[in-house]
Amino acid sequence: MNFTDDELLSFDAYGAAPLPTAAMEGFVENDGARIWHAVYGSGPAVVLLHGGLGHAGNWGHQVPALVQAGRTVVVIDSRGHGRSTRDAGAFSYERMAGDVLAVMGHLSLEKAALVGWSDGACTALILADKHPERVLGVFFFACNMDPSGTLDFKPTPLTDRCFSRHGKDYAALSATPDDFSTFVSDVGRMMSTEPNYSARQLRGIRVPVAVVIGEQDEFIRQDHADYLALSIPGAELVVLAGVGHFAPLQRPVQFNREVRRFLDRVG
């Protein structure tokens, strides 16, 4: 079924499609936090890294499609998000990258493809830069790698619906369900100050990368996506028609098609 939710009405009311029953799930202790993760399917591994303020359940439209395509799919709640806890330290993409490595080590995954959405894409590209031996490739969706890449935020009914769902999910899943406002402020502080990759650093990335952006992205500049694709050696630029920052929820069939094409390319 070609499900669509362009205005995020369904997402606001019900969330994403429910995740299937996991083959394995649990927590890994790392750097002052307990990191929740789950594993589905079998075959070459792909790790899905969700966006800021969300959680692994936001990939509900992607996990079954990737399992059906013959993949082992790993989802992770980023530190402080979903079921994962946090310590008193500041959020940072490098700490989140360390959490991904801890989960991969726990699962004995030597190497995996990474699909990152927004904040998850920052984490994925940092892993590709600093730990390329662990990364088959990065599907880098809806993200910037320096502060110049973001648009001035203008709230809309669509972004309000997304934020509403994030608040409801935080209250339902978090070990600190009453701390949503503090959580939002702390994640926002990270987003406003990180990452700060230079063109020279981007030129040093040597794993396959697809830079992917919705043509209506509410947060990321189109010319920044162009710059990333030109700066990262061999990177492919993919522009998704008719969607914005929330393409995995808005038009999952279209989004999944591009993810599968990338994964088939990197092996």
Tab-separated table of C-alpha atoms in Angstrom:
chain	number	residue	atom	x	y	z
A	1	MET	CA	0.000	0.000	0.000
A	2	ASN	CA	1.389	3.399	-1.005
A	3	PHE	CA	0.749	5.083	2.368
A	4	THR	CA	1.186	8.872	2.532
A	5	ASP	CA	0.972	11.329	5.427
A	6	ASP	CA	2.115	14.610	3.895
A	7	GLU	CA	0.636	16.766	6.673
A	8	LEU	CA	1.675	14.367	9.488
A	9	LEU	CA	-1.928	14.082	10.652
A	10	SER	CA	-1.578	10.335	11.161
A	11	PHE	CA	1.819	10.708	12.824
A	12	ASP	CA	0.487	13.257	15.288
A	13	ALA	CA	-2.510	11.102	16.147
A	14	TYR	CA	-0.961	7.639	16.199
A	15	GLY	CA	2.815	7.850	15.676
A	16	ALA	CA	4.614	5.917	12.951
A	17	ALA	CA	3.654	2.360	12.087
A	18	PRO	CA	4.471	0.064	15.035
A	19	LEU	CA	7.806	-1.716	14.924
A	20	PRO	CA	7.569	-5.480	14.357
A	21	THR	CA	8.559	-7.990	17.017
A	22	ALA	CA	12.312	-7.776	17.526
A	23	ALA	CA	14.657	-10.743	17.302
A	24	MET	CA	16.611	-9.100	20.115
A	25	GLU	CA	16.346	-5.933	22.176
A	26	GLY	CA	17.895	-4.487	25.287
A	27	PHE	CA	20.268	-1.905	26.732
A	28	VAL	CA	23.992	-1.284	26.493
A	29	GLU	CA	25.805	0.704	29.176
A	30	ASN	CA	28.068	3.367	27.657
A	31	ASP	CA	29.525	6.692	28.740
A	32	GLY	CA	27.104	7.285	31.598
A	33	ALA	CA	23.964	6.179	29.739
A	34	ARG	CA	21.884	3.079	29.027
A	35	ILE	CA	21.332	2.859	25.270
A	36	TRP	CA	18.253	0.964	24.068
A	37	HIS	CA	18.458	-0.914	20.781
A	38	ALA	CA	16.615	-3.631	18.875
A	39	VAL	CA	17.488	-6.020	16.041
A	40	TYR	CA	15.249	-7.333	13.247
A	41	GLY	CA	15.719	-9.688	10.306
A	42	SER	CA	18.853	-11.277	8.883
A	43	GLY	CA	21.423	-10.462	6.225
A	44	PRO	CA	23.827	-7.539	5.760
A	45	ALA	CA	23.503	-5.057	8.618
A	46	VAL	CA	22.045	-1.549	8.442
A	47	VAL	CA	21.778	0.751	11.464
A	48	LEU	CA	18.960	3.328	11.474
A	49	LEU	CA	19.662	6.539	13.425
A	50	HIS	CA	16.614	8.731	14.090
A	51	GLY	CA	16.346	12.507	14.283
A	52	GLY	CA	16.534	14.863	17.231
A	53	LEU	CA	13.695	14.665	19.810
A	54	GLY	CA	12.401	11.455	18.222
A	55	HIS	CA	13.114	7.783	18.902
A	56	ALA	CA	13.671	4.494	17.096
A	57	GLY	CA	9.940	3.924	16.632
A	58	ASN	CA	9.924	6.740	14.067
A	59	TRP	CA	11.399	4.144	11.669
A	60	GLY	CA	8.230	2.034	11.788
A	61	HIS	CA	7.655	2.388	8.043
A	62	GLN	CA	11.256	1.457	7.212
A	63	VAL	CA	12.094	-1.577	9.358
A	64	PRO	CA	9.666	-4.079	7.748
A	65	ALA	CA	10.637	-2.956	4.235
A	66	LEU	CA	14.336	-3.424	4.937
A	67	VAL	CA	13.820	-6.790	6.631
A	68	GLN	CA	11.833	-7.888	3.579
A	69	ALA	CA	14.768	-6.756	1.426
A	70	GLY	CA	17.039	-9.200	3.244
A	71	ARG	CA	18.716	-6.949	5.809
A	72	THR	CA	19.552	-7.172	9.473
A	73	VAL	CA	18.116	-3.919	10.784
A	74	VAL	CA	19.360	-2.328	14.014
A	75	VAL	CA	17.476	0.601	15.542
A	76	ILE	CA	18.833	2.665	18.426
A	77	ASP	CA	17.251	5.233	20.740
A	78	SER	CA	19.857	8.007	20.904
A	79	ARG	CA	21.028	8.907	24.400
A	80	GLY	CA	18.313	10.728	26.325
A	81	HIS	CA	15.764	9.897	23.601
A	82	GLY	CA	13.066	7.244	23.776
A	83	ARG	CA	13.994	4.527	26.267
A	84	SER	CA	17.674	5.477	26.440
A	85	THR	CA	18.903	7.387	29.466
A	86	ARG	CA	21.427	10.198	29.726
A	87	ASP	CA	23.829	11.568	32.299
A	88	ALA	CA	24.298	15.179	33.409
A	89	GLY	CA	26.772	15.861	30.607
A	90	ALA	CA	25.944	17.815	27.473
A	91	PHE	CA	24.568	16.149	24.380
A	92	SER	CA	27.045	15.872	21.525
A	93	TYR	CA	27.098	14.056	18.207
A	94	GLU	CA	30.454	12.501	19.072
A	95	ARG	CA	29.020	10.994	22.271
A	96	MET	CA	26.128	9.630	20.228
A	97	ALA	CA	28.612	8.172	17.749
A	98	GLY	CA	30.303	6.432	20.681
A	99	ASP	CA	26.942	4.982	21.691
A	100	VAL	CA	26.449	3.525	18.200
A	101	LEU	CA	29.878	1.891	18.364
A	102	ALA	CA	29.003	0.451	21.783
A	103	VAL	CA	25.814	-1.114	20.390
A	104	MET	CA	27.658	-2.469	17.352
A	105	GLY	CA	30.320	-3.951	19.629
A	106	HIS	CA	27.694	-5.555	21.858
A	107	LEU	CA	26.087	-7.116	18.774
A	108	SER	CA	29.465	-8.170	17.295
A	109	LEU	CA	28.811	-6.079	14.181
A	110	GLU	CA	32.190	-5.329	12.660
A	111	LYS	CA	30.742	-3.161	9.895
A	112	ALA	CA	27.334	-1.793	8.903
A	113	ALA	CA	25.666	0.630	6.546
A	114	LEU	CA	24.209	3.666	8.331
A	115	VAL	CA	20.955	5.457	7.518
A	116	GLY	CA	20.827	8.753	9.398
A	117	TRP	CA	17.966	11.211	9.574
A	118	SER	CA	18.691	14.779	10.732
A	119	ASP	CA	20.657	14.478	14.010
A	120	GLY	CA	21.151	10.798	13.236
A	121	ALA	CA	22.779	11.763	9.956
A	122	CYS	CA	25.279	13.981	11.806
A	123	THR	CA	26.142	11.017	13.995
A	124	ALA	CA	26.487	8.731	10.977
A	125	LEU	CA	28.850	11.029	9.081
A	126	ILE	CA	31.030	11.526	12.167
A	127	LEU	CA	31.319	7.734	12.377
A	128	ALA	CA	32.253	7.592	8.694
A	129	ASP	CA	34.947	10.211	9.266
A	130	LYS	CA	36.441	8.860	12.488
A	131	HIS	CA	35.721	5.125	12.185
A	132	PRO	CA	35.528	4.337	8.453
A	133	GLU	CA	36.553	0.742	9.100
A	134	ARG	CA	33.145	0.215	10.774
A	135	VAL	CA	31.023	1.927	8.091
A	136	LEU	CA	29.962	0.485	4.723
A	137	GLY	CA	28.313	3.733	3.662
A	138	VAL	CA	26.102	6.573	4.890
A	139	PHE	CA	22.632	7.514	3.674
A	140	PHE	CA	22.763	11.102	4.924
A	141	PHE	CA	19.213	12.475	5.021
A	142	ALA	CA	18.048	15.996	5.915
A	143	CYS	CA	21.077	17.256	7.767
A	144	ASN	CA	23.743	19.947	7.916
A	145	MET	CA	27.424	19.611	8.817
A	146	ASP	CA	28.046	23.234	9.820
A	147	PRO	CA	25.782	26.019	11.171
A	148	SER	CA	25.501	27.748	7.788
A	149	GLY	CA	23.440	24.838	6.491
A	150	THR	CA	20.247	25.579	8.404
A	151	LEU	CA	17.279	27.741	7.516
A	152	ASP	CA	15.668	30.161	9.972
A	153	PHE	CA	13.027	28.082	11.726
A	154	LYS	CA	9.426	29.051	10.998
A	155	PRO	CA	6.808	27.000	12.870
A	156	THR	CA	4.026	25.547	10.743
A	157	PRO	CA	1.063	23.303	11.545
A	158	LEU	CA	3.138	20.401	10.196
A	159	THR	CA	6.136	21.048	12.477
A	160	ASP	CA	3.758	21.631	15.384
A	161	ARG	CA	2.222	18.182	14.806
A	162	CYS	CA	5.644	16.572	14.751
A	163	PHE	CA	6.654	18.326	17.981
A	164	SER	CA	3.364	17.296	19.579
A	165	ARG	CA	4.009	13.631	18.782
A	166	HIS	CA	7.568	13.855	20.098
A	167	GLY	CA	6.239	15.199	23.395
A	168	LYS	CA	3.676	12.417	23.732
A	169	ASP	CA	6.228	9.728	22.896
A	170	TYR	CA	8.767	11.163	25.338
A	171	ALA	CA	6.227	11.033	28.140
A	172	ALA	CA	5.349	7.426	27.282
A	173	LEU	CA	8.885	6.050	26.847
A	174	SER	CA	11.382	8.089	28.831
A	175	ALA	CA	12.764	7.215	32.257
A	176	THR	CA	12.288	10.936	33.029
A	177	PRO	CA	8.845	11.558	31.489
A	178	ASP	CA	8.341	14.989	33.069
A	179	ASP	CA	11.585	16.476	31.726
A	180	PHE	CA	10.584	17.084	28.102
A	181	SER	CA	11.165	20.848	28.230
A	182	THR	CA	14.657	20.441	29.644
A	183	PHE	CA	15.380	17.711	27.101
A	184	VAL	CA	14.281	19.962	24.221
A	185	SER	CA	16.457	22.820	25.476
A	186	ASP	CA	19.506	20.603	25.875
A	187	VAL	CA	19.146	18.979	22.441
A	188	GLY	CA	18.521	22.418	20.930
A	189	ARG	CA	21.775	23.665	22.434
A	190	MET	CA	23.652	20.866	20.686
A	191	MET	CA	21.910	21.560	17.375
A	192	SER	CA	22.792	25.262	17.539
A	193	THR	CA	26.499	24.673	18.175
A	194	GLU	CA	27.303	21.427	16.338
A	195	PRO	CA	28.536	20.036	14.024
A	196	ASN	CA	31.260	22.291	12.631
A	197	TYR	CA	32.859	20.326	9.813
A	198	SER	CA	35.111	22.199	7.392
A	199	ALA	CA	35.341	21.534	3.666
A	200	ARG	CA	38.784	20.009	4.311
A	201	GLN	CA	37.307	17.540	6.801
A	202	LEU	CA	34.510	16.645	4.398
A	203	ARG	CA	37.066	15.965	1.664
A	204	GLY	CA	38.693	13.415	3.983
A	205	ILE	CA	35.606	11.168	4.122
A	206	ARG	CA	36.258	8.028	2.130
A	207	VAL	CA	33.159	5.869	2.509
A	208	PRO	CA	30.233	5.922	0.043
A	209	VAL	CA	27.753	8.693	0.901
A	210	ALA	CA	24.349	9.645	-0.486
A	211	VAL	CA	23.404	13.211	0.484
A	212	VAL	CA	19.603	13.160	0.468
A	213	ILE	CA	17.184	16.043	0.994
A	214	GLY	CA	13.488	16.644	0.455
A	215	GLU	CA	12.829	19.465	-1.973
A	216	GLN	CA	10.603	21.114	0.668
A	217	ASP	CA	12.892	20.618	3.692
A	218	GLU	CA	11.836	22.971	6.491
A	219	PHE	CA	15.223	23.078	8.245
A	220	ILE	CA	18.107	22.467	5.811
A	221	ARG	CA	19.253	24.679	2.945
A	222	GLN	CA	19.203	23.044	-0.482
A	223	ASP	CA	22.482	24.716	-1.402
A	224	HIS	CA	24.061	23.185	1.703
A	225	ALA	CA	23.113	19.717	0.451
A	226	ASP	CA	24.696	20.645	-2.883
A	227	TYR	CA	27.855	21.774	-1.054
A	228	LEU	CA	28.072	18.534	0.935
A	229	ALA	CA	27.678	16.408	-2.178
A	230	LEU	CA	30.398	18.377	-3.937
A	231	SER	CA	32.744	18.312	-0.921
A	232	ILE	CA	32.548	14.619	0.017
A	233	PRO	CA	34.510	12.554	-2.524
A	234	GLY	CA	32.215	10.473	-4.712
A	235	ALA	CA	29.049	11.525	-2.882
A	236	GLU	CA	25.705	11.275	-4.677
A	237	LEU	CA	23.048	13.984	-4.331
A	238	VAL	CA	19.425	12.802	-4.169
A	239	VAL	CA	16.520	15.271	-4.021
A	240	LEU	CA	13.174	13.749	-2.993
A	241	ALA	CA	10.255	15.366	-4.782
A	242	GLY	CA	7.158	16.524	-2.928
A	243	VAL	CA	8.424	16.001	0.630
A	244	GLY	CA	10.354	17.813	3.328
A	245	HIS	CA	12.273	16.986	6.491
A	246	PHE	CA	9.853	14.204	7.423
A	247	ALA	CA	9.950	12.122	4.243
A	248	PRO	CA	10.298	8.740	6.041
A	249	LEU	CA	6.881	9.438	7.581
A	250	GLN	CA	5.296	11.429	4.766
A	251	ARG	CA	5.985	9.124	1.810
A	252	PRO	CA	7.731	6.004	3.086
A	253	VAL	CA	7.522	4.058	-0.170
A	254	GLN	CA	9.422	6.792	-1.989
A	255	PHE	CA	11.955	7.129	0.833
A	256	ASN	CA	12.456	3.376	1.203
A	257	ARG	CA	13.086	2.996	-2.506
A	258	GLU	CA	16.058	5.368	-2.285
A	259	VAL	CA	17.396	3.700	0.865
A	260	ARG	CA	17.255	0.266	-0.763
A	261	ARG	CA	18.930	1.556	-3.909
A	262	PHE	CA	21.785	2.968	-1.810
A	263	LEU	CA	22.152	-0.183	0.255
A	264	ASP	CA	22.253	-2.326	-2.881
A	265	ARG	CA	25.048	-0.109	-4.161
A	266	VAL	CA	27.228	-0.315	-1.062
A	267	GLY	CA	26.612	-4.063	-0.492
